[in-house]
Short mmCIF file of N, CA, C and O in Angstrom, two decimals:
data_model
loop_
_atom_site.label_atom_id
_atom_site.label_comp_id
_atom_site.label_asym_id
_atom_site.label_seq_id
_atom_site.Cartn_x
_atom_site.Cartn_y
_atom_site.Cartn_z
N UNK A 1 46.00 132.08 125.88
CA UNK A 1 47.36 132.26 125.41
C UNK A 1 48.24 131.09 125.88
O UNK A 1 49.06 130.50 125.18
N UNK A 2 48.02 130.91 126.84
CA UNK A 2 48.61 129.60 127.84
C UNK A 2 50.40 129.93 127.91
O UNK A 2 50.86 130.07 129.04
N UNK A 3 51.45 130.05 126.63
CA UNK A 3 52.89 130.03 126.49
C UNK A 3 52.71 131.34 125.96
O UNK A 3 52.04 131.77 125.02
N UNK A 4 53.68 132.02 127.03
CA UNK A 4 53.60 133.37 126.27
C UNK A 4 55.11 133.60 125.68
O UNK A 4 56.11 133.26 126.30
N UNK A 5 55.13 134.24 124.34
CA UNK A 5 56.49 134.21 123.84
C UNK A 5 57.13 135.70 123.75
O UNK A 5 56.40 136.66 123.50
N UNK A 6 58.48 135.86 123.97
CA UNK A 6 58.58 136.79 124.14
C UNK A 6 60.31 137.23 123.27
O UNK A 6 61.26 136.52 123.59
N UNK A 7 60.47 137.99 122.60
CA UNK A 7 61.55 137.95 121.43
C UNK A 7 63.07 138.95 122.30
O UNK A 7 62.87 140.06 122.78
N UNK A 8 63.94 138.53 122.32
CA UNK A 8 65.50 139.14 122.86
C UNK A 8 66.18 139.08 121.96
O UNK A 8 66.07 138.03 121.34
N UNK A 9 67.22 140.12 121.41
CA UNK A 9 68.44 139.77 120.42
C UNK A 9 69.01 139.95 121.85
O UNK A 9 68.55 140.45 122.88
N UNK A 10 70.48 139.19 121.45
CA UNK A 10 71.76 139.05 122.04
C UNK A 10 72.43 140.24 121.53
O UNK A 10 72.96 140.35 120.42
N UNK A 11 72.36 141.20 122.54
CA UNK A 11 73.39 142.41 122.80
C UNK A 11 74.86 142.44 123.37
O UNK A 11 75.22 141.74 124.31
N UNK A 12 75.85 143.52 122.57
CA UNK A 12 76.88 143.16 123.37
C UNK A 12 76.80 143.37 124.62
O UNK A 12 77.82 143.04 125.22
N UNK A 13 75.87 143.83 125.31
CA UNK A 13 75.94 144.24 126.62
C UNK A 13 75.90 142.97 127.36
O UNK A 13 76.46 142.74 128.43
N UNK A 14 75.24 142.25 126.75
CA UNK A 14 74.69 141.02 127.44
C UNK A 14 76.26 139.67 127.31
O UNK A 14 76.27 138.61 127.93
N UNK A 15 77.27 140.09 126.49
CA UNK A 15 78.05 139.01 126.16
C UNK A 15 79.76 139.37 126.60
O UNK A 15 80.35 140.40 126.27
N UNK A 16 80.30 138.34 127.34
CA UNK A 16 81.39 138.10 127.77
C UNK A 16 82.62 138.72 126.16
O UNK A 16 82.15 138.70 125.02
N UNK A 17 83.86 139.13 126.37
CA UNK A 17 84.62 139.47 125.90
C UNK A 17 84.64 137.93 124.66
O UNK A 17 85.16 138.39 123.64
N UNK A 18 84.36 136.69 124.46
CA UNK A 18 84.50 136.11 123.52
C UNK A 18 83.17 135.90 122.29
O UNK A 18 83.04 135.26 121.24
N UNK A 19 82.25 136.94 123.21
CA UNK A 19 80.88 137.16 122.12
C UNK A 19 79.88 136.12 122.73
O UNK A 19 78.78 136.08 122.19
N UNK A 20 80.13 135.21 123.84
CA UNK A 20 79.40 134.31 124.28
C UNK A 20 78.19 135.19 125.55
O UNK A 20 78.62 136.04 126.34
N UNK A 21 77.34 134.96 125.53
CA UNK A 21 75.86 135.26 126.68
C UNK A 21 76.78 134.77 127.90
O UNK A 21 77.16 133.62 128.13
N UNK A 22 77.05 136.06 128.67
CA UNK A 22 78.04 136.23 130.08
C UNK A 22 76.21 135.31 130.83
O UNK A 22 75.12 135.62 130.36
N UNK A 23 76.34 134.49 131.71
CA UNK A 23 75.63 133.82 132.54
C UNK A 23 74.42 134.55 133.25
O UNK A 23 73.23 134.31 133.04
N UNK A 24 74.99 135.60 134.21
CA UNK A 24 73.63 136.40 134.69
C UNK A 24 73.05 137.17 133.64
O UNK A 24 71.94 137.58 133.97
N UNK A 25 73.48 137.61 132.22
CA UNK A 25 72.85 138.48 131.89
C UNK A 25 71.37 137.27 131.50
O UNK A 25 70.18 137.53 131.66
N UNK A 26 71.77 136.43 131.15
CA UNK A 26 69.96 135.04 131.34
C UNK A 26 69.32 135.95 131.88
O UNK A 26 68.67 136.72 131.18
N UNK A 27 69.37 136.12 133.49
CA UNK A 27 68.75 136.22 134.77
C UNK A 27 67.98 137.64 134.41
O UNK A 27 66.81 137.92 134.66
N UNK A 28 68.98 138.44 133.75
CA UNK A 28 68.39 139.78 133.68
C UNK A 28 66.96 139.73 132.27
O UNK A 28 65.94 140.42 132.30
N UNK A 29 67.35 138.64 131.13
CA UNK A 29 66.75 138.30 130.12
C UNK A 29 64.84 137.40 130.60
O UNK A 29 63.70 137.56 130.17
N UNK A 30 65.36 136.66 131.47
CA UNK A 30 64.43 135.79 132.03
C UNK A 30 63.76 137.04 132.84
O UNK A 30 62.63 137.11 132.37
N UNK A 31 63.89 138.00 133.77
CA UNK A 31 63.44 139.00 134.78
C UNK A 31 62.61 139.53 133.81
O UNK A 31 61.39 139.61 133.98
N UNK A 32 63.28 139.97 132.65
CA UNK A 32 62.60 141.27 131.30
C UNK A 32 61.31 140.20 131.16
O UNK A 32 60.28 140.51 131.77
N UNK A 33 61.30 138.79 130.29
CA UNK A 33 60.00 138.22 130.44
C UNK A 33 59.01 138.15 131.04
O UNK A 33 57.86 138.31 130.63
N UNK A 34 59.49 137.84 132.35
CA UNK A 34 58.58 137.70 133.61
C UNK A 34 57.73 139.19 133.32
O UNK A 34 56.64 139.31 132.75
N UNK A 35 58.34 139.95 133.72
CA UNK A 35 58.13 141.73 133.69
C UNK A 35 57.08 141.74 132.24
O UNK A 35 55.91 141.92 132.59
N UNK A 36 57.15 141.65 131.38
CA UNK A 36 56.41 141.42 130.28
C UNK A 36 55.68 140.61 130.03
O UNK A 36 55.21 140.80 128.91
N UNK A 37 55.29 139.71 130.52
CA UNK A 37 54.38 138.74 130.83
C UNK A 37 53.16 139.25 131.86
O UNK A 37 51.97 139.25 131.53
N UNK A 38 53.60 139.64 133.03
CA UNK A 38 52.71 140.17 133.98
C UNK A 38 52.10 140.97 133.28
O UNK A 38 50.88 140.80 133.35
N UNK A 39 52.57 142.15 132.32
CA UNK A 39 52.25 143.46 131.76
C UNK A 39 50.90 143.25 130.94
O UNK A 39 49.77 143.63 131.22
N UNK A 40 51.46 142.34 129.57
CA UNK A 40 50.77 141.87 128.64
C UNK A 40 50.17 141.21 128.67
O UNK A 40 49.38 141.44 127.76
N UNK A 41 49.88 140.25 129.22
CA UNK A 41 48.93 138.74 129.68
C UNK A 41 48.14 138.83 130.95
O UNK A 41 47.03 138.34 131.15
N UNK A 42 49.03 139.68 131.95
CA UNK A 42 48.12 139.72 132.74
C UNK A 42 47.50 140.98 133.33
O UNK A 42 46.85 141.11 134.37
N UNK A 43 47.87 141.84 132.45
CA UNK A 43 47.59 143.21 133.06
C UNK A 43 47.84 144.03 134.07
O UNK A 43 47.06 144.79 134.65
N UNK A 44 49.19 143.80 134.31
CA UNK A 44 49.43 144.39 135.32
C UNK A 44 50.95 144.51 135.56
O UNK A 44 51.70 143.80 136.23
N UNK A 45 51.22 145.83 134.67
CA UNK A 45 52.77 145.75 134.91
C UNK A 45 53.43 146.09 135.99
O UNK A 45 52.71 146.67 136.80
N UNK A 46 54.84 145.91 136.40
CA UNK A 46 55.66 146.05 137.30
C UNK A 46 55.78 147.71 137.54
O UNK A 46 56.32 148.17 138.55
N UNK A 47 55.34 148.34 136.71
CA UNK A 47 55.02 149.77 137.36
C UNK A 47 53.87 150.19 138.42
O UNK A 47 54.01 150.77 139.49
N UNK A 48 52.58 149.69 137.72
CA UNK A 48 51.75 149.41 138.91
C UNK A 48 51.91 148.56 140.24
O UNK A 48 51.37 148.95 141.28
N UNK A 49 52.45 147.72 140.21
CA UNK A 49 52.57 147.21 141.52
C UNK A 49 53.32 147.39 142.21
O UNK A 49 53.23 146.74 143.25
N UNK A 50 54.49 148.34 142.06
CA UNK A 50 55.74 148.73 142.54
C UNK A 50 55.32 150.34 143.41
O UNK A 50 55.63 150.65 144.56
N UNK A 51 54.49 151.18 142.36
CA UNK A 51 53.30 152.14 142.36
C UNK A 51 52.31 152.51 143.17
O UNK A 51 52.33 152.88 144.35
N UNK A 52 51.32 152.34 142.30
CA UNK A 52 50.32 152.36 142.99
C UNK A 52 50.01 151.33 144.11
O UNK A 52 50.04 151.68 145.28
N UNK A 53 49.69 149.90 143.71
CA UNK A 53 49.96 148.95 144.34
C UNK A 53 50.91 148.88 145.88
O UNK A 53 50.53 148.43 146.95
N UNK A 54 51.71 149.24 145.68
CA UNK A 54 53.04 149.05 146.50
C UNK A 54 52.93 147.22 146.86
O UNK A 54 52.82 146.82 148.02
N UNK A 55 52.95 146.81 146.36
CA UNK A 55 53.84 145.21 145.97
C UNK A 55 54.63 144.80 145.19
O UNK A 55 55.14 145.45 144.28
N UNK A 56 54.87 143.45 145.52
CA UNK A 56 56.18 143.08 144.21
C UNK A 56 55.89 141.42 144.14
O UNK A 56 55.28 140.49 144.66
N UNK A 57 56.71 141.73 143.19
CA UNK A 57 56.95 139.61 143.30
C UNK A 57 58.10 139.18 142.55
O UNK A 57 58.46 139.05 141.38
N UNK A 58 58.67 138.96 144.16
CA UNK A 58 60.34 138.47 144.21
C UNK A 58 60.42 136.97 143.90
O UNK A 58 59.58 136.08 144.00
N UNK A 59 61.64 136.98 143.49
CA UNK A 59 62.06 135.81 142.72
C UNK A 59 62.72 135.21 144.23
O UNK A 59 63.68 135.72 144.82
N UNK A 60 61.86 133.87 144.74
CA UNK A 60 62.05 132.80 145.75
C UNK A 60 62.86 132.01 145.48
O UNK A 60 63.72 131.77 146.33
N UNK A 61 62.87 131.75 144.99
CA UNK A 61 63.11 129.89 143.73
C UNK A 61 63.90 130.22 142.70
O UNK A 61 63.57 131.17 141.99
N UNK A 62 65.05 129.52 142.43
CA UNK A 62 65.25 129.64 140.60
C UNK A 62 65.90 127.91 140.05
O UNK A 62 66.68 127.29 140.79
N UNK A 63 65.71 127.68 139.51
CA UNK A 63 66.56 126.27 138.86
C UNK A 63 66.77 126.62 137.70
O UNK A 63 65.82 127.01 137.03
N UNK A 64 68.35 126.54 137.05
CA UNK A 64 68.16 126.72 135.46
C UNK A 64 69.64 125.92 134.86
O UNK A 64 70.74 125.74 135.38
N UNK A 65 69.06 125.56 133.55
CA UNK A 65 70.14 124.24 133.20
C UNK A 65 70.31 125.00 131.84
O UNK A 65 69.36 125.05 131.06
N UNK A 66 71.35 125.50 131.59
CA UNK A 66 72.34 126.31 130.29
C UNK A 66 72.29 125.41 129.20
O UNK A 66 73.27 124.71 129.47
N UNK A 67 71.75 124.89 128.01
CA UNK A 67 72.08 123.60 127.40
C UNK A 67 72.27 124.07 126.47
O UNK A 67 71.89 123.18 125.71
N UNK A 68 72.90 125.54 125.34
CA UNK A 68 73.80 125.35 124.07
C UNK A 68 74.00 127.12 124.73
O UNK A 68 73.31 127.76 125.53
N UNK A 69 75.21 127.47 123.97
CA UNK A 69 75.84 128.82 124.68
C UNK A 69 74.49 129.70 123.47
O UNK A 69 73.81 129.03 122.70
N UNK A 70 74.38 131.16 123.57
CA UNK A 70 74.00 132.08 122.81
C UNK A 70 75.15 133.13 122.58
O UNK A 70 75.93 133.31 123.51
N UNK A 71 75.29 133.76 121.51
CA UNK A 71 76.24 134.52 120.82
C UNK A 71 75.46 136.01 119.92
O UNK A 71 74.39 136.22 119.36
N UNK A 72 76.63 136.75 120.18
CA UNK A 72 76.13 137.84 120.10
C UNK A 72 75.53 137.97 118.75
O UNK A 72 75.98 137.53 117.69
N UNK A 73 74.14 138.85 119.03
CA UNK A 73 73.10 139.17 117.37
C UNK A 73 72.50 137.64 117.06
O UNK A 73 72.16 137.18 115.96
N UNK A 74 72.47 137.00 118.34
CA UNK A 74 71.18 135.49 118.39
C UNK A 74 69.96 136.06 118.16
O UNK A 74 70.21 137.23 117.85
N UNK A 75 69.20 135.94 118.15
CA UNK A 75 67.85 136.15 118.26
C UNK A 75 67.32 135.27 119.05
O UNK A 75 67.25 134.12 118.61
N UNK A 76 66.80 135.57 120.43
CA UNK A 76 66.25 134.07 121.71
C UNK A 76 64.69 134.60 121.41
O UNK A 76 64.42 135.75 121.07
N UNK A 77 64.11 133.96 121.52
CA UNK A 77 62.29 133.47 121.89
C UNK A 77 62.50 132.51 123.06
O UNK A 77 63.06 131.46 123.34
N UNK A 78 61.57 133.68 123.71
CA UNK A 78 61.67 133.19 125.65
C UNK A 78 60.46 132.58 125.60
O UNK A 78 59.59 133.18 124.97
N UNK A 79 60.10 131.28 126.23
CA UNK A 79 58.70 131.00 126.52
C UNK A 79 58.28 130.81 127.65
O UNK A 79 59.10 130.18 128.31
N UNK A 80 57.23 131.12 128.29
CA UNK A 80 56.88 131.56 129.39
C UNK A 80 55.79 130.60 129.33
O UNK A 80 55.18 130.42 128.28
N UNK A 81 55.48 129.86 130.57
CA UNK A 81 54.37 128.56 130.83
C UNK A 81 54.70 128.66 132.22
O UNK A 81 55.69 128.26 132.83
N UNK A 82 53.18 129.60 132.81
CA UNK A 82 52.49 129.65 133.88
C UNK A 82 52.12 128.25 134.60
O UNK A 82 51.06 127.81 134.14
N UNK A 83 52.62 127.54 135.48
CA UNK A 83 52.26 126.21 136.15
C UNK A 83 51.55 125.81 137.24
O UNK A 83 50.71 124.90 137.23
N UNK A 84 51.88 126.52 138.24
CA UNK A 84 51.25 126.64 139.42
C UNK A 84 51.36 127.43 140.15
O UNK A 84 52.49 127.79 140.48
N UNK A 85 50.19 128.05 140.72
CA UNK A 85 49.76 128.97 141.63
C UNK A 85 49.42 128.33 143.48
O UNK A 85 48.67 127.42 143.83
N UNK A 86 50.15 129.09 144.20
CA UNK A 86 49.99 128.74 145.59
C UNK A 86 49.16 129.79 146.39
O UNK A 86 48.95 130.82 145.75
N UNK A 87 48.56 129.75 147.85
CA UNK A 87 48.17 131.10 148.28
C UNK A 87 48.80 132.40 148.25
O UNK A 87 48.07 133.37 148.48
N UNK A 88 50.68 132.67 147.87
CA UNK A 88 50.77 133.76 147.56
C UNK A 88 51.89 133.66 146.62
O UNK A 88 52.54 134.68 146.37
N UNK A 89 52.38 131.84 145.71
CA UNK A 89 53.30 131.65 145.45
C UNK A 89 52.75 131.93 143.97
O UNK A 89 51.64 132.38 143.68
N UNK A 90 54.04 131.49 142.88
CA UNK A 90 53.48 131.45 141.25
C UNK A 90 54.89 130.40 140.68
O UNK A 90 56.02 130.60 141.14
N UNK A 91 54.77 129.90 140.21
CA UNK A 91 55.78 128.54 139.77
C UNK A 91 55.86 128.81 138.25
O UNK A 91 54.73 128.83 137.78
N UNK A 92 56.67 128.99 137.50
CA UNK A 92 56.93 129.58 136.24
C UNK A 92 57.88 129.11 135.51
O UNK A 92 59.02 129.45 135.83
N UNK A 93 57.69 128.04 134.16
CA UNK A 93 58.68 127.72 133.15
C UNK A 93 59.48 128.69 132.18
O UNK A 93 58.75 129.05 131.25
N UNK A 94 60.45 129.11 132.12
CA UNK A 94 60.91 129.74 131.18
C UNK A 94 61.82 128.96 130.27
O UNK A 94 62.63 128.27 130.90
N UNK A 95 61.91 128.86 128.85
CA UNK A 95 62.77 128.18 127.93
C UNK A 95 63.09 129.53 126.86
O UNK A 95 62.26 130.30 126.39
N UNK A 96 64.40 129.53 126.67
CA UNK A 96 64.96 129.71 125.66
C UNK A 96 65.23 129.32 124.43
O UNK A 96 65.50 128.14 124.64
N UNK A 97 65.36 129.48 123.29
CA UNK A 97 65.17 129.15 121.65
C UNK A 97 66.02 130.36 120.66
O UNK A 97 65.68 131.51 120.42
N UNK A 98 67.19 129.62 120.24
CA UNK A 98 67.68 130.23 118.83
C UNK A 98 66.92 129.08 117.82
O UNK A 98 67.67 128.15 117.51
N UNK A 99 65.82 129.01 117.36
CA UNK A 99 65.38 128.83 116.08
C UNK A 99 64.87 127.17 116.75
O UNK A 99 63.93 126.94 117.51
N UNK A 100 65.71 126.36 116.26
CA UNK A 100 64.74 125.01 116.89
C UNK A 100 65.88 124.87 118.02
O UNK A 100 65.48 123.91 118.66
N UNK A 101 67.21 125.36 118.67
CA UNK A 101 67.57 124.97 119.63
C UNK A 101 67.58 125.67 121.03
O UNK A 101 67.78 126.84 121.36
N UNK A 102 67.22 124.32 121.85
CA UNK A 102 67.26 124.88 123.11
C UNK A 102 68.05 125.71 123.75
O UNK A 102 68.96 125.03 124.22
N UNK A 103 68.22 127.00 124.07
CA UNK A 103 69.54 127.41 125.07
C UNK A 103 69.54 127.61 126.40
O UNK A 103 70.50 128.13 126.97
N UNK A 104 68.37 127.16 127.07
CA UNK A 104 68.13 126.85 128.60
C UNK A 104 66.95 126.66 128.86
O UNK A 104 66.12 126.59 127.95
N UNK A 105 66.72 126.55 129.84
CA UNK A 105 65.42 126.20 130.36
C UNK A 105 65.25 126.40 132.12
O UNK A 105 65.97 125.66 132.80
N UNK A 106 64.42 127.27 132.80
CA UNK A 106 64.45 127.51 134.15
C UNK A 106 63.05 127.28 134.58
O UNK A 106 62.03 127.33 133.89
N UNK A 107 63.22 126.93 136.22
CA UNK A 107 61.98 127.03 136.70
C UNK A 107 61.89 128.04 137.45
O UNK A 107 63.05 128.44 137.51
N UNK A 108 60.96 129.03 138.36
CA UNK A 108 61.38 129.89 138.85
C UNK A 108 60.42 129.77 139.59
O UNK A 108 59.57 128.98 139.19
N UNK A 109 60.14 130.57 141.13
CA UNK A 109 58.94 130.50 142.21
C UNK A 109 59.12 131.96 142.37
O UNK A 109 60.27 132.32 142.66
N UNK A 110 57.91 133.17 142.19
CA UNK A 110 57.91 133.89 142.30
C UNK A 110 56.69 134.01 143.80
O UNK A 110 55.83 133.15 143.99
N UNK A 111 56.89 135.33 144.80
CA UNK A 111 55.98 135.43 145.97
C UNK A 111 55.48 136.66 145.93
O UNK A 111 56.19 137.60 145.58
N UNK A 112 54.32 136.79 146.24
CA UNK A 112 53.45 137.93 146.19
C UNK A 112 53.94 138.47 147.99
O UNK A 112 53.88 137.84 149.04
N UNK A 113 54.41 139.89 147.72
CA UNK A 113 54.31 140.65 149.01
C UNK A 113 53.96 142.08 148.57
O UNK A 113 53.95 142.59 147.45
N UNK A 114 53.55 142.83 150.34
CA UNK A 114 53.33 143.78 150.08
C UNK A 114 54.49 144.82 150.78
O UNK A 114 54.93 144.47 151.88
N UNK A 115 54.96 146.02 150.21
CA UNK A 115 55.62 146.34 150.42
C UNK A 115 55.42 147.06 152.53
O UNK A 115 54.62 147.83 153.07
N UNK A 116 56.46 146.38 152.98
CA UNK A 116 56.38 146.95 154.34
C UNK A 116 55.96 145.60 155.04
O UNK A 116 56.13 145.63 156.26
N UNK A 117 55.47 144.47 154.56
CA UNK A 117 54.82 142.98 154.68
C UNK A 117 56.00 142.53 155.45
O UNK A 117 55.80 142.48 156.67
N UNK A 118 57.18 142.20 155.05
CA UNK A 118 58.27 141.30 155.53
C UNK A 118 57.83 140.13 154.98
O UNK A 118 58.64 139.20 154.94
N UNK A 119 56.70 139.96 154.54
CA UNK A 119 56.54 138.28 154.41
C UNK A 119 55.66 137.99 153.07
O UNK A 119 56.01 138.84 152.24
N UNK A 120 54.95 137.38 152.68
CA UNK A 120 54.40 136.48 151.50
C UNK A 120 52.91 137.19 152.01
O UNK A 120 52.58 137.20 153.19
N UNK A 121 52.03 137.81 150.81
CA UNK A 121 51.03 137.68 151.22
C UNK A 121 50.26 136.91 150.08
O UNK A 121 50.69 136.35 149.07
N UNK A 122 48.68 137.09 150.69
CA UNK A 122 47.57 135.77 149.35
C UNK A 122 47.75 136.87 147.92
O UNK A 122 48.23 137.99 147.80
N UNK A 123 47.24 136.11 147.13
CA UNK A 123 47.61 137.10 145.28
C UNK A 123 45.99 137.72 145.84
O UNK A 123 45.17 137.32 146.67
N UNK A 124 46.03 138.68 145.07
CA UNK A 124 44.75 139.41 145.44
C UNK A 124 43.73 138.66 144.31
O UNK A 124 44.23 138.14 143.32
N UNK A 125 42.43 138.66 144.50
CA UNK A 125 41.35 137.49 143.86
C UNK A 125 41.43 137.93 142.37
O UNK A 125 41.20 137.04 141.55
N UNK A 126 41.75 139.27 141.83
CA UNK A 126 41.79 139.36 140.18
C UNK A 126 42.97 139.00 139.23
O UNK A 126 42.97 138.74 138.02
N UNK A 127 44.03 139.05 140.20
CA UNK A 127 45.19 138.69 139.81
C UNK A 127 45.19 137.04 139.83
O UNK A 127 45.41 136.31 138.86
N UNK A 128 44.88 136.65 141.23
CA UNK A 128 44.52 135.36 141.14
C UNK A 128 44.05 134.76 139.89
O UNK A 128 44.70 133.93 139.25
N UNK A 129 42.77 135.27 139.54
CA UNK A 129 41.82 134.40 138.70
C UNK A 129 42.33 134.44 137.20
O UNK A 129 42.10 133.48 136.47
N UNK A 130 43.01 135.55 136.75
CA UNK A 130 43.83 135.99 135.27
C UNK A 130 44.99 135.06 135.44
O UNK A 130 45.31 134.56 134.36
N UNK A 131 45.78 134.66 136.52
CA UNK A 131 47.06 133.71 136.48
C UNK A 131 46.14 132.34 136.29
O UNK A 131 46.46 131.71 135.28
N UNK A 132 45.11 131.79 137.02
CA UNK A 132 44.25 130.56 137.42
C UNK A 132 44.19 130.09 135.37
O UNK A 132 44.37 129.03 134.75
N UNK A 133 43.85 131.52 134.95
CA UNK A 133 43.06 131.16 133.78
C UNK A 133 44.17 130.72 132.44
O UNK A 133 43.82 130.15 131.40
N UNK A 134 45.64 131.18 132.81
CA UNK A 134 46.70 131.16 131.96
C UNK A 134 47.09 129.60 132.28
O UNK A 134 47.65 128.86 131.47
N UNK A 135 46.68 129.23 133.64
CA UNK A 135 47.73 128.12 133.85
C UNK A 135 46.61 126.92 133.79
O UNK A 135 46.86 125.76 134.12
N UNK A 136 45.37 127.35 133.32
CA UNK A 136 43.99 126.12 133.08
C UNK A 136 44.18 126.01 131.60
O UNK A 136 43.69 125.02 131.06
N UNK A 137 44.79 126.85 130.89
CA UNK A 137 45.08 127.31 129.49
C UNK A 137 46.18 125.75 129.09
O UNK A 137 46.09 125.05 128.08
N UNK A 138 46.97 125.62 130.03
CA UNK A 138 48.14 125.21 129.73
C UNK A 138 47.80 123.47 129.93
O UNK A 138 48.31 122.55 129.29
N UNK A 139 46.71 123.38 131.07
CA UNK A 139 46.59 122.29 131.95
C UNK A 139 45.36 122.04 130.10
O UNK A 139 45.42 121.02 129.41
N UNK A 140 45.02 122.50 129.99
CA UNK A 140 43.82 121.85 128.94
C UNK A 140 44.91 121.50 127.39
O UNK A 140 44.99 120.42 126.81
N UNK A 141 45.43 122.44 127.14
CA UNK A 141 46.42 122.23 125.86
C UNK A 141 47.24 120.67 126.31
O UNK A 141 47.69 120.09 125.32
N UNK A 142 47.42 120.14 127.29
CA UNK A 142 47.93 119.17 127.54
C UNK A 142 47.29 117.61 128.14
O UNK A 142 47.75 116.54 128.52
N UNK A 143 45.95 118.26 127.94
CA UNK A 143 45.49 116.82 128.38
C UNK A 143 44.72 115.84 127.06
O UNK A 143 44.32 114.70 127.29
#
């Protein structure tokens, strides 16, 4: 799959009193991906690991550059490009798209813990190897 895409209309919920995409609601838009990405691609949604599991994976890191506003009843296509994996880290492109234009673009560092941990633990070896295989996906489409 390597870019996983993922479809948002622009709700009023999501938009400032002039119909413009209020700033954090991104954050909440970009979170829904992530969350759907793990689910669908990698098998393993944020119910199970919250769950059964008792882990998570908190958002460490974020960088993100706003480059055309979105307006309410947009239609965004989120793309998701898995990059790099650390012993308990995950490094993650997200871009935004109304049709051919850009409306942001973020990087994000997500950390594997376990709940009660306080700290970062290693991705467990199946999770590991299903992220390994998304982000060899990406490393081959590009060479």
């Amino acid at each position: 799959m390597a870019v996983f895409t993922y479809r948002q209309k622009v709700l009023f919920q999501h938009c400032d009193p002039a119909g413009i995409v209020f700033y954090p609601r991104y954050f909440e838009m970009v979170n829904a991906t992530v969350e759907e990405w793990f689910d669908v691609v990698i098998g393993c949604g944020f119910p199970t690991m919250h769950g059964p599991m008792q882990v998570a994976v908190p958002t460490a890191g974020l960088s993100i550059a706003f480059t055309a506003p979105s307006m309410l009843g947009d239609q965004l296509e989120f793309r998701l490009t898995p990059l790099r994996i650390g012993r308990s880290s995950l490094e993650l492109e997200i871009t935004a798209h109304s049709g051919d234009e850009q409306r942001l673009k973020t990087t994000l560092t997500l950390v594997f813990t376990k709940r009660g941990a306080g700290k970062s633990v290693a991705w467990p070896d199946d999770l590991r190897a299903k992220i390994e295989k998304e982000i060899n996906q990406v490393v081959e489409k590009n060479a």
